[in-house]
Amino acid sequence: MSDYRAVQSAVRVEKFRIWFAWATGNVIMFFLARGTQHVHIVSAVTQVLFVVAFLLLTFTAVRMSNALNRKATAARREVLGDDL
């Protein structure tokens, strides 16, 4: 059972790191877009980059979280002997 607890703890920490990195990346892109809002061409480019970065960061974070969920489910099945 302690092995399952270790996996659950590691998954929780990794999920926190993933979503913290997601939030940090989006805040950085927001400040870049906000800082260049009065420069016409650069503002348009940074807004497009902001949207692209948001979509890529979100897609990556969700995929990584799903992979961690599968890992936790496999560990639970191994420890508890479930055959779902």
CSV table of N, CA, C and O in Angstrom, one decimal:
chain,number,residue,atom,x,y,z
A,1,MET,N,0.8,-1.2,0.0
A,1,MET,CA,0.0,0.0,0.0
A,1,MET,C,0.9,1.3,0.0
A,1,MET,O,0.5,2.3,-0.5
A,2,SER,N,2.0,1.2,0.6
A,2,SER,CA,2.9,2.4,0.6
A,2,SER,C,3.4,2.7,-0.8
A,2,SER,O,3.6,3.9,-1.0
A,3,ASP,N,3.5,1.7,-1.6
A,3,ASP,CA,3.9,2.0,-3.0
A,3,ASP,C,2.9,2.8,-3.7
A,3,ASP,O,3.2,3.8,-4.4
A,4,TYR,N,1.6,2.5,-3.5
A,4,TYR,CA,0.5,3.2,-4.1
A,4,TYR,C,0.5,4.7,-3.6
A,4,TYR,O,0.3,5.6,-4.3
A,5,ARG,N,0.7,4.8,-2.3
A,5,ARG,CA,0.7,6.1,-1.7
A,5,ARG,C,1.9,7.0,-2.3
A,5,ARG,O,1.7,8.2,-2.5
A,6,ALA,N,3.0,6.4,-2.5
A,6,ALA,CA,4.1,7.1,-3.1
A,6,ALA,C,3.8,7.5,-4.5
A,6,ALA,O,4.1,8.7,-4.9
A,7,VAL,N,3.2,6.7,-5.3
A,7,VAL,CA,2.8,7.0,-6.6
A,7,VAL,C,1.7,8.2,-6.6
A,7,VAL,O,1.9,9.1,-7.3
A,8,GLN,N,0.7,8.1,-5.7
A,8,GLN,CA,-0.3,9.1,-5.6
A,8,GLN,C,0.4,10.4,-5.2
A,8,GLN,O,0.0,11.5,-5.8
A,9,SER,N,1.3,10.4,-4.3
A,9,SER,CA,2.0,11.6,-3.9
A,9,SER,C,2.8,12.2,-5.0
A,9,SER,O,2.8,13.4,-5.2
A,10,ALA,N,3.5,11.4,-5.7
A,10,ALA,CA,4.3,11.9,-6.8
A,10,ALA,C,3.4,12.4,-7.9
A,10,ALA,O,3.8,13.5,-8.5
A,11,VAL,N,2.3,11.8,-8.2
A,11,VAL,CA,1.4,12.3,-9.2
A,11,VAL,C,0.8,13.7,-8.8
A,11,VAL,O,0.7,14.6,-9.6
A,12,ARG,N,0.5,13.8,-7.6
A,12,ARG,CA,-0.1,15.1,-7.1
A,12,ARG,C,0.9,16.2,-7.2
A,12,ARG,O,0.6,17.3,-7.7
A,13,VAL,N,2.2,15.9,-6.9
A,13,VAL,CA,3.3,16.9,-7.0
A,13,VAL,C,3.5,17.3,-8.4
A,13,VAL,O,3.6,18.5,-8.8
A,14,GLU,N,3.6,16.3,-9.3
A,14,GLU,CA,3.8,16.5,-10.7
A,14,GLU,C,2.7,17.3,-11.4
A,14,GLU,O,2.9,18.2,-12.2
A,15,LYS,N,1.4,17.0,-11.0
A,15,LYS,CA,0.3,17.8,-11.5
A,15,LYS,C,0.4,19.2,-11.1
A,15,LYS,O,0.1,20.2,-11.8
A,16,PHE,N,0.8,19.5,-9.8
A,16,PHE,CA,0.9,20.8,-9.3
A,16,PHE,C,2.0,21.6,-10.2
A,16,PHE,O,1.8,22.7,-10.6
A,17,ARG,N,3.1,20.9,-10.4
A,17,ARG,CA,4.2,21.5,-11.2
A,17,ARG,C,3.7,21.8,-12.6
A,17,ARG,O,4.0,22.8,-13.2
A,18,ILE,N,3.0,20.9,-13.2
A,18,ILE,CA,2.5,21.1,-14.6
A,18,ILE,C,1.6,22.3,-14.7
A,18,ILE,O,1.8,23.2,-15.5
A,19,TRP,N,0.6,22.4,-13.8
A,19,TRP,CA,-0.4,23.5,-13.8
A,19,TRP,C,0.3,24.8,-13.4
A,19,TRP,O,-0.1,25.9,-13.8
A,20,PHE,N,1.3,24.7,-12.5
A,20,PHE,CA,2.0,26.0,-12.1
A,20,PHE,C,2.8,26.5,-13.3
A,20,PHE,O,2.8,27.7,-13.6
A,21,ALA,N,3.4,25.6,-14.0
A,21,ALA,CA,4.2,26.0,-15.2
A,21,ALA,C,3.2,26.6,-16.3
A,21,ALA,O,3.5,27.5,-17.0
A,22,TRP,N,2.0,26.0,-16.4
A,22,TRP,CA,1.0,26.5,-17.3
A,22,TRP,C,0.6,27.9,-17.0
A,22,TRP,O,0.5,28.8,-17.8
A,23,ALA,N,0.3,28.1,-15.7
A,23,ALA,CA,-0.1,29.4,-15.2
A,23,ALA,C,1.0,30.5,-15.4
A,23,ALA,O,0.8,31.6,-15.9
A,24,THR,N,2.2,30.1,-15.1
A,24,THR,CA,3.4,31.0,-15.2
A,24,THR,C,3.6,31.3,-16.7
A,24,THR,O,3.8,32.5,-17.0
A,25,GLY,N,3.5,30.4,-17.6
A,25,GLY,CA,3.7,30.7,-19.0
A,25,GLY,C,2.6,31.6,-19.5
A,25,GLY,O,2.9,32.5,-20.3
A,26,ASN,N,1.4,31.4,-19.1
A,26,ASN,CA,0.3,32.3,-19.5
A,26,ASN,C,0.5,33.7,-19.0
A,26,ASN,O,0.2,34.7,-19.6
A,27,VAL,N,0.9,33.8,-17.7
A,27,VAL,CA,1.1,35.1,-17.1
A,27,VAL,C,2.3,35.9,-17.9
A,27,VAL,O,2.1,37.1,-18.2
A,28,ILE,N,3.3,35.2,-18.2
A,28,ILE,CA,4.4,35.8,-18.9
A,28,ILE,C,3.9,36.3,-20.3
A,28,ILE,O,4.2,37.4,-20.7
A,29,MET,N,3.2,35.5,-21.0
A,29,MET,CA,2.7,35.9,-22.3
A,29,MET,C,1.7,37.0,-22.2
A,29,MET,O,1.7,37.9,-23.0
A,30,PHE,N,0.9,37.1,-21.1
A,30,PHE,CA,0.0,38.2,-20.9
A,30,PHE,C,0.8,39.5,-20.7
A,30,PHE,O,0.4,40.5,-21.2
A,31,PHE,N,1.8,39.4,-19.9
A,31,PHE,CA,2.6,40.6,-19.6
A,31,PHE,C,3.3,41.1,-20.9
A,31,PHE,O,3.4,42.3,-21.2
A,32,LEU,N,3.8,40.2,-21.7
A,32,LEU,CA,4.4,40.6,-23.0
A,32,LEU,C,3.4,41.2,-23.9
A,32,LEU,O,3.6,42.3,-24.5
A,33,ALA,N,2.2,40.7,-24.0
A,33,ALA,CA,1.1,41.2,-24.8
A,33,ALA,C,0.7,42.6,-24.3
A,33,ALA,O,0.5,43.5,-25.0
A,34,ARG,N,0.6,42.7,-23.0
A,34,ARG,CA,0.2,44.0,-22.3
A,34,ARG,C,1.2,45.0,-22.5
A,34,ARG,O,0.9,46.2,-22.7
A,35,GLY,N,2.5,44.7,-22.5
A,35,GLY,CA,3.6,45.6,-22.6
A,35,GLY,C,3.7,46.2,-24.0
A,35,GLY,O,4.3,47.2,-24.2
A,36,THR,N,3.2,45.4,-25.0
A,36,THR,CA,3.4,45.9,-26.4
A,36,THR,C,2.0,46.3,-27.0
A,36,THR,O,1.9,46.4,-28.2
A,37,GLN,N,1.0,46.6,-26.2
A,37,GLN,CA,-0.3,46.9,-26.7
A,37,GLN,C,-0.4,48.2,-27.5
A,37,GLN,O,-1.3,48.4,-28.3
A,38,HIS,N,0.5,49.1,-27.3
A,38,HIS,CA,0.5,50.4,-28.0
A,38,HIS,C,1.4,50.5,-29.2
A,38,HIS,O,1.4,51.5,-29.8
A,39,VAL,N,2.1,49.4,-29.5
A,39,VAL,CA,2.9,49.4,-30.7
A,39,VAL,C,2.1,48.5,-31.7
A,39,VAL,O,1.9,47.3,-31.5
A,40,HIS,N,1.6,49.1,-32.8
A,40,HIS,CA,0.6,48.5,-33.6
A,40,HIS,C,1.0,47.1,-34.2
A,40,HIS,O,0.3,46.1,-34.0
A,41,ILE,N,2.1,47.0,-34.9
A,41,ILE,CA,2.5,45.7,-35.5
A,41,ILE,C,2.9,44.7,-34.5
A,41,ILE,O,2.5,43.6,-34.5
A,42,VAL,N,3.7,45.2,-33.5
A,42,VAL,CA,4.2,44.2,-32.5
A,42,VAL,C,3.0,43.8,-31.6
A,42,VAL,O,3.0,42.6,-31.2
A,43,SER,N,2.1,44.6,-31.4
A,43,SER,CA,0.9,44.2,-30.6
A,43,SER,C,0.1,43.1,-31.3
A,43,SER,O,-0.3,42.2,-30.6
A,44,ALA,N,-0.1,43.2,-32.6
A,44,ALA,CA,-0.8,42.2,-33.3
A,44,ALA,C,0.0,40.8,-33.2
A,44,ALA,O,-0.6,39.8,-33.0
A,45,VAL,N,1.3,40.9,-33.4
A,45,VAL,CA,2.1,39.7,-33.4
A,45,VAL,C,2.1,39.1,-32.0
A,45,VAL,O,1.9,37.9,-31.8
A,46,THR,N,2.2,39.9,-30.9
A,46,THR,CA,2.2,39.3,-29.6
A,46,THR,C,0.8,38.8,-29.2
A,46,THR,O,0.7,37.8,-28.5
A,47,GLN,N,-0.2,39.3,-29.7
A,47,GLN,CA,-1.5,38.8,-29.4
A,47,GLN,C,-1.7,37.4,-30.1
A,47,GLN,O,-2.3,36.5,-29.5
A,48,VAL,N,-1.2,37.3,-31.3
A,48,VAL,CA,-1.3,36.0,-32.0
A,48,VAL,C,-0.4,35.0,-31.2
A,48,VAL,O,-0.9,33.9,-31.0
A,49,LEU,N,0.8,35.4,-30.8
A,49,LEU,CA,1.6,34.5,-30.0
A,49,LEU,C,1.0,34.1,-28.7
A,49,LEU,O,1.2,33.0,-28.2
A,50,PHE,N,0.3,35.1,-28.1
A,50,PHE,CA,-0.4,34.8,-26.8
A,50,PHE,C,-1.4,33.7,-27.0
A,50,PHE,O,-1.5,32.8,-26.2
A,51,VAL,N,-2.2,33.8,-28.0
A,51,VAL,CA,-3.2,32.8,-28.3
A,51,VAL,C,-2.6,31.4,-28.6
A,51,VAL,O,-3.0,30.4,-28.1
A,52,VAL,N,-1.6,31.4,-29.4
A,52,VAL,CA,-0.9,30.2,-29.8
A,52,VAL,C,-0.3,29.5,-28.6
A,52,VAL,O,-0.4,28.3,-28.4
A,53,ALA,N,0.4,30.4,-27.8
A,53,ALA,CA,1.1,29.8,-26.6
A,53,ALA,C,0.1,29.3,-25.6
A,53,ALA,O,0.3,28.2,-25.0
A,54,PHE,N,-1.0,30.0,-25.4
A,54,PHE,CA,-2.1,29.5,-24.5
A,54,PHE,C,-2.6,28.2,-25.0
A,54,PHE,O,-2.7,27.2,-24.2
A,55,LEU,N,-2.9,28.0,-26.3
A,55,LEU,CA,-3.4,26.8,-26.8
A,55,LEU,C,-2.4,25.6,-26.6
A,55,LEU,O,-2.8,24.5,-26.2
A,56,LEU,N,-1.2,25.9,-27.0
A,56,LEU,CA,-0.1,24.9,-26.9
A,56,LEU,C,0.1,24.5,-25.4
A,56,LEU,O,0.3,23.3,-25.1
A,57,LEU,N,0.2,25.5,-24.5
A,57,LEU,CA,0.4,25.2,-23.1
A,57,LEU,C,-0.7,24.4,-22.5
A,57,LEU,O,-0.5,23.4,-21.7
A,58,THR,N,-1.9,24.7,-22.9
A,58,THR,CA,-3.1,24.0,-22.4
A,58,THR,C,-3.1,22.6,-22.9
A,58,THR,O,-3.4,21.7,-22.1
A,59,PHE,N,-2.9,22.4,-24.2
A,59,PHE,CA,-2.9,21.1,-24.8
A,59,PHE,C,-1.9,20.2,-24.1
A,59,PHE,O,-2.1,19.0,-23.7
A,60,THR,N,-0.7,20.7,-23.9
A,60,THR,CA,0.4,20.0,-23.3
A,60,THR,C,0.1,19.6,-21.8
A,60,THR,O,0.3,18.5,-21.4
A,61,ALA,N,-0.4,20.6,-21.1
A,61,ALA,CA,-0.7,20.3,-19.7
A,61,ALA,C,-1.8,19.3,-19.5
A,61,ALA,O,-1.7,18.4,-18.7
A,62,VAL,N,-2.8,19.3,-20.4
A,62,VAL,CA,-3.9,18.3,-20.3
A,62,VAL,C,-3.4,16.9,-20.6
A,62,VAL,O,-3.7,16.0,-20.0
A,63,ARG,N,-2.5,16.9,-21.7
A,63,ARG,CA,-2.0,15.6,-22.1
A,63,ARG,C,-1.1,15.0,-21.0
A,63,ARG,O,-1.1,13.8,-20.7
A,64,MET,N,-0.3,15.8,-20.3
A,64,MET,CA,0.6,15.4,-19.3
A,64,MET,C,-0.2,14.9,-18.0
A,64,MET,O,0.1,13.9,-17.4
A,65,SER,N,-1.3,15.7,-17.7
A,65,SER,CA,-2.1,15.3,-16.6
A,65,SER,C,-2.8,14.0,-16.9
A,65,SER,O,-3.0,13.1,-16.0
A,66,ASN,N,-3.3,13.8,-18.1
A,66,ASN,CA,-3.9,12.5,-18.5
A,66,ASN,C,-3.0,11.3,-18.4
A,66,ASN,O,-3.3,10.3,-17.9
A,67,ALA,N,-1.7,11.6,-18.8
A,67,ALA,CA,-0.7,10.5,-18.7
A,67,ALA,C,-0.4,10.2,-17.2
A,67,ALA,O,-0.3,9.0,-16.9
A,68,LEU,N,-0.4,11.2,-16.4
A,68,LEU,CA,-0.2,10.9,-14.9
A,68,LEU,C,-1.4,10.2,-14.3
A,68,LEU,O,-1.3,9.3,-13.5
A,69,ASN,N,-2.6,10.5,-14.8
A,69,ASN,CA,-3.8,9.8,-14.3
A,69,ASN,C,-3.8,8.3,-14.7
A,69,ASN,O,-4.1,7.5,-13.9
A,70,ARG,N,-3.3,8.1,-15.9
A,70,ARG,CA,-3.2,6.7,-16.4
A,70,ARG,C,-2.1,5.9,-15.5
A,70,ARG,O,-2.3,4.8,-15.2
A,71,LYS,N,-1.1,6.6,-15.2
A,71,LYS,CA,0.0,6.0,-14.4
A,71,LYS,C,-0.6,5.7,-13.0
A,71,LYS,O,-0.3,4.6,-12.4
A,72,ALA,N,-1.3,6.6,-12.4
A,72,ALA,CA,-1.9,6.4,-11.1
A,72,ALA,C,-2.9,5.3,-11.1
A,72,ALA,O,-3.0,4.4,-10.2
A,73,THR,N,-3.7,5.2,-12.2
A,73,THR,CA,-4.7,4.1,-12.3
A,73,THR,C,-4.0,2.8,-12.4
A,73,THR,O,-4.4,1.8,-11.8
A,74,ALA,N,-2.9,2.7,-13.2
A,74,ALA,CA,-2.2,1.4,-13.3
A,74,ALA,C,-1.6,1.0,-12.0
A,74,ALA,O,-1.6,-0.2,-11.6
A,75,ALA,N,-1.1,2.0,-11.2
A,75,ALA,CA,-0.5,1.6,-9.9
A,75,ALA,C,-1.6,1.2,-9.0
A,75,ALA,O,-1.4,0.2,-8.2
A,76,ARG,N,-2.8,1.8,-9.0
A,76,ARG,CA,-3.9,1.4,-8.1
A,76,ARG,C,-4.3,0.0,-8.5
A,76,ARG,O,-4.5,-0.8,-7.6
A,77,ARG,N,-4.4,-0.3,-9.8
A,77,ARG,CA,-4.8,-1.7,-10.2
A,77,ARG,C,-3.8,-2.7,-9.7
A,77,ARG,O,-4.1,-3.8,-9.3
A,78,GLU,N,-2.5,-2.3,-9.8
A,78,GLU,CA,-1.5,-3.3,-9.4
A,78,GLU,C,-1.5,-3.5,-7.9
A,78,GLU,O,-1.4,-4.7,-7.5
A,79,VAL,N,-1.7,-2.5,-7.1
A,79,VAL,CA,-1.7,-2.7,-5.7
A,79,VAL,C,-3.0,-3.3,-5.2
A,79,VAL,O,-3.0,-4.3,-4.4
A,80,LEU,N,-4.1,-2.9,-5.7
A,80,LEU,CA,-5.4,-3.4,-5.3
A,80,LEU,C,-5.9,-4.7,-6.0
A,80,LEU,O,-6.8,-5.4,-5.6
A,81,GLY,N,-5.2,-5.0,-7.1
A,81,GLY,CA,-5.6,-6.2,-7.9
A,81,GLY,C,-6.9,-6.0,-8.6
A,81,GLY,O,-7.6,-7.0,-8.9
A,82,ASP,N,-7.3,-4.8,-9.0
A,82,ASP,CA,-8.5,-4.6,-9.8
A,82,ASP,C,-8.2,-5.0,-11.2
A,82,ASP,O,-7.2,-4.8,-11.8
A,83,ASP,N,-9.3,-5.5,-11.8
A,83,ASP,CA,-9.2,-5.9,-13.3
A,83,ASP,C,-10.4,-5.2,-14.0
A,83,ASP,O,-11.3,-5.8,-14.4
A,84,LEU,N,-10.3,-3.8,-14.1
A,84,LEU,CA,-11.3,-3.1,-14.7
A,84,LEU,C,-11.3,-3.2,-16.2
A,84,LEU,O,-10.6,-3.1,-17.0
